[in-house]
mmCIF file of C-alpha atoms in Angstrom:
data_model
loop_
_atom_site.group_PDB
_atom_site.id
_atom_site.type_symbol
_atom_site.label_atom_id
_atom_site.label_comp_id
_atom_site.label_asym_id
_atom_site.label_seq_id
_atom_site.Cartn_x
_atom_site.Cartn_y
_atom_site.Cartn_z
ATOM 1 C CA UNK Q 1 81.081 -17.874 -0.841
ATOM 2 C CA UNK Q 2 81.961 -15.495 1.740
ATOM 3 C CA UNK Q 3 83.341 -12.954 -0.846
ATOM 4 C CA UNK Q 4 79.850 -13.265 -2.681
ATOM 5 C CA UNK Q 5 77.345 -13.076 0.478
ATOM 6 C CA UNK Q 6 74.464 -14.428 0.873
ATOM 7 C CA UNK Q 7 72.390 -12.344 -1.717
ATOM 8 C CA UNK Q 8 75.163 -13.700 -4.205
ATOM 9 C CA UNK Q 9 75.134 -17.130 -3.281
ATOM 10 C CA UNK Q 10 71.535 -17.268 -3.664
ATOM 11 C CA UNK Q 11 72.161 -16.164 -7.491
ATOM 12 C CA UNK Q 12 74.461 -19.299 -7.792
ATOM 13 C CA UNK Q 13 72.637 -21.546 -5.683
ATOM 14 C CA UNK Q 14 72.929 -24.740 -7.716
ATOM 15 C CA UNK Q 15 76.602 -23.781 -8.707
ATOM 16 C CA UNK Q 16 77.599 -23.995 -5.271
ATOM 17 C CA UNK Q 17 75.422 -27.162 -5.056
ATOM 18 C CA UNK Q 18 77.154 -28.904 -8.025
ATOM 19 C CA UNK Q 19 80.303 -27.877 -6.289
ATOM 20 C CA UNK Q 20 79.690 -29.844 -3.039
ATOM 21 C CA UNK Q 21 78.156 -32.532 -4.480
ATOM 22 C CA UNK Q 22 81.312 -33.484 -6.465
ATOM 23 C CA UNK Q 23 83.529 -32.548 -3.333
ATOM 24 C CA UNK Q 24 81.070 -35.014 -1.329
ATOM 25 C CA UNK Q 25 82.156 -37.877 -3.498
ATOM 26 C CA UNK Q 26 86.457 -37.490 -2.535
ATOM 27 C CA UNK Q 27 87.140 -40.304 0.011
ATOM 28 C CA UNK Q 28 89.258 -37.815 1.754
ATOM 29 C CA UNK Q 29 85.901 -35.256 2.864
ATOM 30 C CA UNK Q 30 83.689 -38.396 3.162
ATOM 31 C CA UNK Q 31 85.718 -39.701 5.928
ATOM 32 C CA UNK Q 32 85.360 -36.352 7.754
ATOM 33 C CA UNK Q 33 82.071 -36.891 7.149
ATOM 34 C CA UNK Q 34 79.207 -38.309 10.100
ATOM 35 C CA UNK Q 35 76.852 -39.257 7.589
ATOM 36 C CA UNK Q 36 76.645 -40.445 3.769
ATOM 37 C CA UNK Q 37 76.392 -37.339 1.675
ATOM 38 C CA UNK Q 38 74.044 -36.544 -1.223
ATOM 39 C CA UNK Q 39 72.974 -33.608 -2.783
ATOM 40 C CA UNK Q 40 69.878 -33.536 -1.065
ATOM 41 C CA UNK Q 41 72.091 -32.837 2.053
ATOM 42 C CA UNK Q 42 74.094 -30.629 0.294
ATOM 43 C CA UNK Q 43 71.006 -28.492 -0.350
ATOM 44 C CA UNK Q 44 70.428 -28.251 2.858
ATOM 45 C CA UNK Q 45 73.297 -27.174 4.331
ATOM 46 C CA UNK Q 46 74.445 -24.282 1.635
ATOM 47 C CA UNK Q 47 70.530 -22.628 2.537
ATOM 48 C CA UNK Q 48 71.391 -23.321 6.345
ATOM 49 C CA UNK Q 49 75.093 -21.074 5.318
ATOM 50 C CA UNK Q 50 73.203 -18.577 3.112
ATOM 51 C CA UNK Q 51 70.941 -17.847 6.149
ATOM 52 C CA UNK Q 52 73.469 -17.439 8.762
ATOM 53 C CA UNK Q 53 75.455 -15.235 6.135
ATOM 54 C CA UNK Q 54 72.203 -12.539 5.318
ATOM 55 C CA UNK Q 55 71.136 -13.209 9.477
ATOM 56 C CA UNK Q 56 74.696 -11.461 9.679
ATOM 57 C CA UNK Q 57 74.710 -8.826 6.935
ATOM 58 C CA UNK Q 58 71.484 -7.819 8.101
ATOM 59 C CA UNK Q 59 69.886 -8.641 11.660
ATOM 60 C CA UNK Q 60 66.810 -7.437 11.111
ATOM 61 C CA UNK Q 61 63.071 -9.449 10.153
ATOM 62 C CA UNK Q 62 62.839 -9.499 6.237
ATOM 63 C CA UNK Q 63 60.330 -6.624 4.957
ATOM 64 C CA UNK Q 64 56.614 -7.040 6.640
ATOM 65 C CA UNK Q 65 55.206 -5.659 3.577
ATOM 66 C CA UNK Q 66 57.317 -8.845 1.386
ATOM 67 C CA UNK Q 67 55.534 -11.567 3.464
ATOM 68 C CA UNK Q 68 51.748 -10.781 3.914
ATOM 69 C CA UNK Q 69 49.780 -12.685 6.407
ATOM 70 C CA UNK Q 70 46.613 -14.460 5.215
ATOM 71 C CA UNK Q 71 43.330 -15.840 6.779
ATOM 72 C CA UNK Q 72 41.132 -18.185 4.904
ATOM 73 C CA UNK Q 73 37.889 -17.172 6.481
ATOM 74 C CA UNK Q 74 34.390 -18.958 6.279
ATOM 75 C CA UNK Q 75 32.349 -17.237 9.074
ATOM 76 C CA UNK Q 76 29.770 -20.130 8.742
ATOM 77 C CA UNK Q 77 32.787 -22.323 10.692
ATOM 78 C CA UNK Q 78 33.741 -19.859 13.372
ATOM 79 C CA UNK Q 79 33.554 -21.252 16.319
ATOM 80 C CA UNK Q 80 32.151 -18.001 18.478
ATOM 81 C CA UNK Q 81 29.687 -15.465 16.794
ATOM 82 C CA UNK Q 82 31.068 -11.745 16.429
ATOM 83 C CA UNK Q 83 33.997 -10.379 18.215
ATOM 84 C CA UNK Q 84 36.773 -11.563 20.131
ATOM 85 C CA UNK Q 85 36.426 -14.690 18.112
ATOM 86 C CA UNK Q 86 39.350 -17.214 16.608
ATOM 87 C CA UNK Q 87 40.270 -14.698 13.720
ATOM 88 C CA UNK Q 88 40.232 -11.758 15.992
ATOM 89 C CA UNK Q 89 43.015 -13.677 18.364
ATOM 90 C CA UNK Q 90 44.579 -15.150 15.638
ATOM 91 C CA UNK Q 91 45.209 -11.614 14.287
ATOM 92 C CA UNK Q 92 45.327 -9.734 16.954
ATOM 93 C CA UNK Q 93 48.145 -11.760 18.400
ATOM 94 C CA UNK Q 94 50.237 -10.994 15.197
ATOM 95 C CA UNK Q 95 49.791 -7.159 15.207
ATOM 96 C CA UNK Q 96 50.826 -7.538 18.718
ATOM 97 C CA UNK Q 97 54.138 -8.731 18.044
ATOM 98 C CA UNK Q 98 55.035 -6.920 14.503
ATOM 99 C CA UNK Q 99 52.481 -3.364 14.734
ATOM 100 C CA UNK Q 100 53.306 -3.165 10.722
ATOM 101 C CA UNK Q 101 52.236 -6.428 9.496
ATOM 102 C CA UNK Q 102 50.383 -6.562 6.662
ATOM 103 C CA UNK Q 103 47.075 -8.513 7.417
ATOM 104 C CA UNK Q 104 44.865 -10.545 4.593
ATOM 105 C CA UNK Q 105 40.901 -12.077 5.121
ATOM 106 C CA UNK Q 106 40.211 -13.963 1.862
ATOM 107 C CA UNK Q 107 36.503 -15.650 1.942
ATOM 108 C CA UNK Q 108 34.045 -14.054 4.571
ATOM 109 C CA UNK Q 109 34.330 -10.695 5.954
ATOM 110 C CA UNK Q 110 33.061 -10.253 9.952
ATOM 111 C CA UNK Q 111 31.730 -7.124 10.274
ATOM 112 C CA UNK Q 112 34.406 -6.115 12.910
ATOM 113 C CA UNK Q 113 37.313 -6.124 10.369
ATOM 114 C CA UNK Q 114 38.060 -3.267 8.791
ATOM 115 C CA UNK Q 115 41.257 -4.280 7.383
ATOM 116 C CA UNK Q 116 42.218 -5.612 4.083
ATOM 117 C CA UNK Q 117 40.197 -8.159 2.338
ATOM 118 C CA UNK Q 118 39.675 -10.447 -0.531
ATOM 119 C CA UNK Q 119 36.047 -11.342 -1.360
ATOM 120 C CA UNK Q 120 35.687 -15.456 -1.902
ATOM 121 C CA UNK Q 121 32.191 -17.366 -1.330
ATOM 122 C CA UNK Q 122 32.561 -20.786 0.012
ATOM 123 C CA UNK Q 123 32.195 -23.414 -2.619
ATOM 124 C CA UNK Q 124 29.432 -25.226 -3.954
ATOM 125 C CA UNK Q 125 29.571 -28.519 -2.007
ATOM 126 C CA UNK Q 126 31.251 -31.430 -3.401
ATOM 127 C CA UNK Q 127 33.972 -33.944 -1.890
ATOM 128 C CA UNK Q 128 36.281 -32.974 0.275
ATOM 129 C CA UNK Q 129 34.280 -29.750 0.362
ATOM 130 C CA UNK Q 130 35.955 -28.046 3.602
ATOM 131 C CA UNK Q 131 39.606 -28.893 2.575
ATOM 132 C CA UNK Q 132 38.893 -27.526 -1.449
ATOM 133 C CA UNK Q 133 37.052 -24.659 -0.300
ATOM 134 C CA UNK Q 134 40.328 -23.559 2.066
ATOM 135 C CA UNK Q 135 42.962 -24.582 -0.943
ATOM 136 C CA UNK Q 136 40.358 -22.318 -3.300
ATOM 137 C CA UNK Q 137 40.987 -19.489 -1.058
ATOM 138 C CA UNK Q 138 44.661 -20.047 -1.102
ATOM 139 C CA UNK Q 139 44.672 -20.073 -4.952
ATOM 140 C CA UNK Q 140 42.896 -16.557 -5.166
ATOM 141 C CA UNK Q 141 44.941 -15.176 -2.513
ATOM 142 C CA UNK Q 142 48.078 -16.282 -4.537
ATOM 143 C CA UNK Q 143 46.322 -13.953 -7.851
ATOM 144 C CA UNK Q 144 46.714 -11.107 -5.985
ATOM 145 C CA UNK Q 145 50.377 -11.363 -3.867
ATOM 146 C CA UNK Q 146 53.859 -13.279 -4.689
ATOM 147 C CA UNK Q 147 54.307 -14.930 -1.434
ATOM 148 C CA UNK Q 148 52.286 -14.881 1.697
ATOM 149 C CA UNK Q 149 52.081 -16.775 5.293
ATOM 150 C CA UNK Q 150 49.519 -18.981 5.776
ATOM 151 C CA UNK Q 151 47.908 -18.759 9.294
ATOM 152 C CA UNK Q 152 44.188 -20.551 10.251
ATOM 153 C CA UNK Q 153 42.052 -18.561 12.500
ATOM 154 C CA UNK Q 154 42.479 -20.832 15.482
ATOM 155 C CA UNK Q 155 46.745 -20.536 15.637
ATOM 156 C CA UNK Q 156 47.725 -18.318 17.747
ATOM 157 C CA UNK Q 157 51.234 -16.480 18.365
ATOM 158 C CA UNK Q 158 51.231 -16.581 22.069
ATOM 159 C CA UNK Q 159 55.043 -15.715 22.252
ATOM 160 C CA UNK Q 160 56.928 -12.949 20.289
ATOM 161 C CA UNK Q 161 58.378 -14.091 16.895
ATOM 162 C CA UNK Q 162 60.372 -13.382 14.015
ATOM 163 C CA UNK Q 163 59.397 -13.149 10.557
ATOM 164 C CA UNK Q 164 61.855 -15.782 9.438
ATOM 165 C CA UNK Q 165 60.101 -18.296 11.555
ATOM 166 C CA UNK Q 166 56.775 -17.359 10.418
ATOM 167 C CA UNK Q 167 58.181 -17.617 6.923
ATOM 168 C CA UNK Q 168 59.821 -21.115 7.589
ATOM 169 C CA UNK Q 169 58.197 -24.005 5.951
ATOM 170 C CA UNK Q 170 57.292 -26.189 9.340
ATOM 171 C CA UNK Q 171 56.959 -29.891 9.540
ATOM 172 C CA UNK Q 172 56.228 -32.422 12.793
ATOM 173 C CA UNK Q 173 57.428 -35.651 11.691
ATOM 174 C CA UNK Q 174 58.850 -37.560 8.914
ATOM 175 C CA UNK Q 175 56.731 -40.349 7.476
ATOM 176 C CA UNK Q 176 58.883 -42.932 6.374
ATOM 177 C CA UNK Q 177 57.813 -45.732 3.674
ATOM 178 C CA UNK Q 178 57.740 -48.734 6.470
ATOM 179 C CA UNK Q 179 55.732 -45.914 8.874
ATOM 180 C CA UNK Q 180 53.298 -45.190 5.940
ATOM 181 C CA UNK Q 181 52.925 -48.770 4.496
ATOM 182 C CA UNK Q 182 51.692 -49.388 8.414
ATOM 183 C CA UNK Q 183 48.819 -46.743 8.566
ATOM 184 C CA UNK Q 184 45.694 -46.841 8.884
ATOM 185 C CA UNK Q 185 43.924 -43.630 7.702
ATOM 186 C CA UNK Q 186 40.958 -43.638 9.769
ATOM 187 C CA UNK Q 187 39.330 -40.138 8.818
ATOM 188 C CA UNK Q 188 39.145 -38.365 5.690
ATOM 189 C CA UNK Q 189 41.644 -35.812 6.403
ATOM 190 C CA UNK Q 190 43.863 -38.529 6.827
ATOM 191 C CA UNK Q 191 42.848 -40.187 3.733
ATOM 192 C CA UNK Q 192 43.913 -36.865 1.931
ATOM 193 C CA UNK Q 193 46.892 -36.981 3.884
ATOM 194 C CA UNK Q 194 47.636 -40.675 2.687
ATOM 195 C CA UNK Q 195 46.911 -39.778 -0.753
ATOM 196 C CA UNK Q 196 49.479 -37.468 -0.855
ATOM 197 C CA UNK Q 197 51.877 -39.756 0.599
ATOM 198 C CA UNK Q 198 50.783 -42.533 -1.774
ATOM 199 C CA UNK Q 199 52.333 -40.397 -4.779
ATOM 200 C CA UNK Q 200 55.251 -38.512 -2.784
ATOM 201 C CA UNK Q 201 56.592 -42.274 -2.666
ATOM 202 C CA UNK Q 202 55.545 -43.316 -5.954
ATOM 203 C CA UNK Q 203 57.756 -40.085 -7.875
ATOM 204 C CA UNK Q 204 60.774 -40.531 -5.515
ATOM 205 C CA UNK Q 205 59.808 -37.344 -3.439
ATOM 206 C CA UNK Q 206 60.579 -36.748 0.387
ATOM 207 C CA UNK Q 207 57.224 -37.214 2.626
ATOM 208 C CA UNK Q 208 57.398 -35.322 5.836
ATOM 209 C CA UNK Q 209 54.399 -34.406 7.518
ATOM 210 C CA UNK Q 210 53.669 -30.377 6.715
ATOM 211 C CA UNK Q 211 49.737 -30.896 7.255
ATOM 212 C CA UNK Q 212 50.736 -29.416 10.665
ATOM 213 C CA UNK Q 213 48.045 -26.616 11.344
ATOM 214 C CA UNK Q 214 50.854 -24.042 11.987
ATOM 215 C CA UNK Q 215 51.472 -20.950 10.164
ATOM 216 C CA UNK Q 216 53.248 -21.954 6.410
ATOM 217 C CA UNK Q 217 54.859 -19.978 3.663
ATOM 218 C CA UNK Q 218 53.598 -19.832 0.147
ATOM 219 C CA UNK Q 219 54.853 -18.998 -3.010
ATOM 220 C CA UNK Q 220 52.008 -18.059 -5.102
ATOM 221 C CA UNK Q 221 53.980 -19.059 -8.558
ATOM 222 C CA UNK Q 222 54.857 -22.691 -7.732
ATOM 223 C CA UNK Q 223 51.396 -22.956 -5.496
ATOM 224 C CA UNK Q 224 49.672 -22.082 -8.686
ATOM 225 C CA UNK Q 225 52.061 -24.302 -10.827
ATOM 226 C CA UNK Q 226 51.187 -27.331 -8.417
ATOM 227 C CA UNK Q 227 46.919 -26.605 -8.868
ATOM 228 C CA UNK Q 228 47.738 -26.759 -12.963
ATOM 229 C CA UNK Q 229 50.133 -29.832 -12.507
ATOM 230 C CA UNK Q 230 47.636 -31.630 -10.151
ATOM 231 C CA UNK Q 231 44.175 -30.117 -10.430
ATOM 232 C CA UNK Q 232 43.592 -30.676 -6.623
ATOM 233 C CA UNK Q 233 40.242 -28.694 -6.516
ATOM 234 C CA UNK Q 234 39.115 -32.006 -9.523
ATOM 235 C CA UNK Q 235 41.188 -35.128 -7.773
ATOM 236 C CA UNK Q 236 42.397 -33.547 -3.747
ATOM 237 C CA UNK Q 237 45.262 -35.092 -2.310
ATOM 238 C CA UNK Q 238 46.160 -32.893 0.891
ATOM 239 C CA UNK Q 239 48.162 -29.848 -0.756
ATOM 240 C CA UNK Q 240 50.552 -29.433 1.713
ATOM 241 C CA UNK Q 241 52.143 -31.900 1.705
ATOM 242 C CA UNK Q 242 52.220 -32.434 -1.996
ATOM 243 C CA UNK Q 243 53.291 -28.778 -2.160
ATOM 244 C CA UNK Q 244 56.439 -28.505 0.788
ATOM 245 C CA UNK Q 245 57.476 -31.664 -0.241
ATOM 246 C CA UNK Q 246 57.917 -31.056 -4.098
ATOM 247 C CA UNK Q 247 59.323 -27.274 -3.909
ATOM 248 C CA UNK Q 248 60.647 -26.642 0.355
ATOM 249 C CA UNK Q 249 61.523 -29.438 1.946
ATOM 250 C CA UNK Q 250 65.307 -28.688 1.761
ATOM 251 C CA UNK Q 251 64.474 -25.492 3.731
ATOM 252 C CA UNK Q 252 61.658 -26.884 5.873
ATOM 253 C CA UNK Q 253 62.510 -27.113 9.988
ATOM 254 C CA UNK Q 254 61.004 -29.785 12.380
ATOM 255 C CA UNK Q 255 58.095 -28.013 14.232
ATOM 256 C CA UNK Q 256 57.079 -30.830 16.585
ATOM 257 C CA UNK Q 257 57.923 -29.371 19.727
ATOM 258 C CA UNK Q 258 57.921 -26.057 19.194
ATOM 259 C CA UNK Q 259 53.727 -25.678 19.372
ATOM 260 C CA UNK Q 260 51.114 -26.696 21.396
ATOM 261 C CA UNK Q 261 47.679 -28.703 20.426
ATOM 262 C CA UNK Q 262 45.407 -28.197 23.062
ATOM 263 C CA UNK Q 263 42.965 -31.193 22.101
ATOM 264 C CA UNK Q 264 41.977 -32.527 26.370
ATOM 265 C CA UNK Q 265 41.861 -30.089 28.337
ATOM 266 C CA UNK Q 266 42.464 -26.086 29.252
ATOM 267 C CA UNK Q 267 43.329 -26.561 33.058
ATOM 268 C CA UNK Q 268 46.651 -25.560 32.042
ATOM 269 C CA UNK Q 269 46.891 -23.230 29.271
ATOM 270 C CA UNK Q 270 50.246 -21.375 29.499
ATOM 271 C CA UNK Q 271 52.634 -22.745 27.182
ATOM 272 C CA UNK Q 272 56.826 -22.591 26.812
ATOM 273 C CA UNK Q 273 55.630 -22.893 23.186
ATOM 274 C CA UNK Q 274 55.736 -19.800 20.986
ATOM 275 C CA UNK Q 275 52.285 -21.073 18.824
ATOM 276 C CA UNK Q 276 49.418 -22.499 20.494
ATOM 277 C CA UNK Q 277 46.367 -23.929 18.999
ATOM 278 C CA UNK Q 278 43.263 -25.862 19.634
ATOM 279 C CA UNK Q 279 40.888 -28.143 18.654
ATOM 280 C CA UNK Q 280 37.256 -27.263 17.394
ATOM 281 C CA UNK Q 281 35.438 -27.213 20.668
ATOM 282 C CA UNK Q 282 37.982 -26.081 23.301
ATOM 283 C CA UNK Q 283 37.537 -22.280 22.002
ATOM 284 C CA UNK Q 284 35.694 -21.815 25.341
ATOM 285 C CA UNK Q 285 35.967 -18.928 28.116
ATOM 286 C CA UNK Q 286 39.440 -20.455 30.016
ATOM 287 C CA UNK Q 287 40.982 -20.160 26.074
ATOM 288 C CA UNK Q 288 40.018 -16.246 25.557
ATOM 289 C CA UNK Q 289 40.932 -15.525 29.289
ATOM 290 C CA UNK Q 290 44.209 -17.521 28.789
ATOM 291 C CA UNK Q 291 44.648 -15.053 25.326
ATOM 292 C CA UNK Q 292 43.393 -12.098 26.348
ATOM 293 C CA UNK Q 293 46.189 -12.412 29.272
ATOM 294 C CA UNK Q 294 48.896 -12.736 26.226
ATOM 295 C CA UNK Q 295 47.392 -9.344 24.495
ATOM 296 C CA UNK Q 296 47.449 -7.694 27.653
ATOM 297 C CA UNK Q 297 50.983 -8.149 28.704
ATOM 298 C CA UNK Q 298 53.602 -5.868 27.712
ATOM 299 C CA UNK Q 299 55.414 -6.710 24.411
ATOM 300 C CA UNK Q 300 58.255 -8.388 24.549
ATOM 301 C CA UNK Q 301 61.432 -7.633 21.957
ATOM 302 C CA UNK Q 302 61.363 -10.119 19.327
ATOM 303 C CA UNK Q 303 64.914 -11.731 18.722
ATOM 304 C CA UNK Q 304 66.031 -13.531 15.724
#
C-alpha cells in the first residue's frame, strides 16, 4: 500500500478490502484485535489510511474548482428581505475563508448576487412540498456539476475550515433499531426521517442520522441514481439519509459536537464550534452583529 499511495490504493480499493477481510478472519490478528471485525470496518479503516497517505503526499485543500458550493435558494423563505440576509452570511462566510471558492444559487436569484446561478422555480405544491422542492433543486444542480457541497442559507462557517471537512459526509448520531423501534415521529420532517429509517432497516443498510442541517457532499451520479431507484420527488422518504447511508457511510464522520444549533436563545452567540446555525426565527439583529463580527476579523490560516 505504501509503495502504491494513496491515488493507487484508491484504484484497488476493494482489492485491498478483500485482502483485510480474509486477514480479519486468522485467529492470530483477531486476538490483536479490540473489536469483532467485518468488512464494513475494514472499509473504514483502508479510506481512514488512504486519507492520511494523500493528507501526506499533498498537504494542501483538494481543488476549489473540484468541489463547488451550492445554495438551494427560495427567496419566498428568507427569513430577512434584501441584503445582509441568511444567503449573504452563509456565503459570505465561505469566500471569507477560501477567496477562490466556487459559489452556486440554484432556485431564486436576490438581486444582490451577481455570482453564478442556476435558474429553478419552486414547485407546484404538493406533499412534502418544502422538502421536494429543496431535493428538486439538488437534482438540477447535479445536471450541471459532478460533485458539489451542499450548504443551506442559514449554516454558517464561523471558524476557518478545510475543504476536506466541508467535503466530509457529516452525521450526529446513530439510530439504532431498539432507538428507532422507540420513536415517536411527532412532525413531518420527522416522519420523512422515519421513513427513511423504516427501509434503511428493512434492506440491511446502516441508519445514522445525516439529516443534520450541516454542509454535505454530493455526488451528482449516485444522487441521480438514488432519484431513478426511489423516485423521491413521487413517494419522499428524507434523501439524506437514504442517500449517505446507501453510498458514504463508510467515509461519513460524527458531527455532533462539532456545530452549534442556536434554537433558545442568542445571549451568547460565540461558539468553540467551527459551523453555527439557527433556527427559523432567531435570524434577528444579536445573530448579524454576532456574524458581521466573524467577517470583520482578520482571517485566520486554515489548517488541515
Amino acid at each position: 500500500m505504501d509503495a502504491w499511495g494513496g491515488s493507487g490504493c484508491e484504484e484497488r480499493f476493494e482489492e485491498i478490502v478483500n485482502y483485510w477481510t480474509e486477514r480479519g478472519k486468522s485467529p492470530a490478528v483477531i486476538r490483536r484485535l479490540p473489536m469483532p471485525f467485518n468488512r464494513h470496518i475494514a472499509r473504514g479503516w483502508v479510506w481512514q489510511a488512504i486519507d492520511q497517505a494523500k493528507q501526506l503526499e499533498d498537504p494542501r485543500d483538494p481543488d476549489l474548482d473540484s468541489w463547488p458550493f451550492v445554495w438551494t435558494y427560495w427567496a419566498g423563505g428568507a427569513k430577512a428581505k434584501g441584503e445582509r440576509n441568511e444567503l449573504w452570511y452563509s456565503m459570505r462566510l465561505v469566500q471569507k475563508w477560501h477567496p477562490s471558492a466556487r459559489c452556486i444559487v440554484v432556485g431564486d436569484k436576490p438581486d444582490w448576487y451577481e455570482g453564478e446561478f442556476i435558474a429553478k422555480p419552486r414547485i407546484s405544491p404538493r406533499p412534502h412540498h418544502a422538502f421536494k422542492d429543496c431535493l428538486s433543486k439538488l437534482l438540477m444542480a447535479a445536471e450541471h456539476v459532478s460533485q458539489f457541497i451542499w450548504m443551506m442559507d442559514d449554516v454558517y462557517w464561523v471558524k476557518p475550515f478545510t475543504i476536506k471537512e466541508a467535503a466530509t459526509p457529516k452525521y450526529v448520531r446513530h439510530v439504532s433499531q431498539q432507538r428507532y423501534l422507540a420513536w415517536k415521529p411527532q412532525n413531518a420532517w420527522a416522519r420523512t426521517r422515519a421513513a427513511a429509517y423504516q427501509w434503511l432497516i428493512d434492506n440491511n443498510r446502516p441508519t445514522y442520522d445525516f439529516a443534520a442541517h450541516m454542509p454535505q457532499p454530493f455526488l451528482s451520479e449516485k444522487l441521480l441514481a438514488m432519484e431513478a431507484e426511489h423516485k423521491l420527488m413521487d413517494n419522499y422518504r428524507n434523501f439524506e439519509c437514504l442517500y449517505f447511508n446507501c453510498h458514504h457511510s463508510a467515509a461519513a464522520e460524527d458531527w455532533g459536537r462539532k456545530f452549534t444549533r442556536i434554537c433558545k436563545s442568542t445571549d451568547k452567540l460565540a461558539t468553540r464550534h467551527k459551523l453555527l446555525n439557527h433556527t427559523h426565527q432567531f435570524f434577528n439583529a444579536p445573530m448579524r452583529e454576532y456574524l458581521d463580527s466573524v467577517l470583520a476579523t482578520e482571517s485566520e490560516p486554515v489548517h488541515a
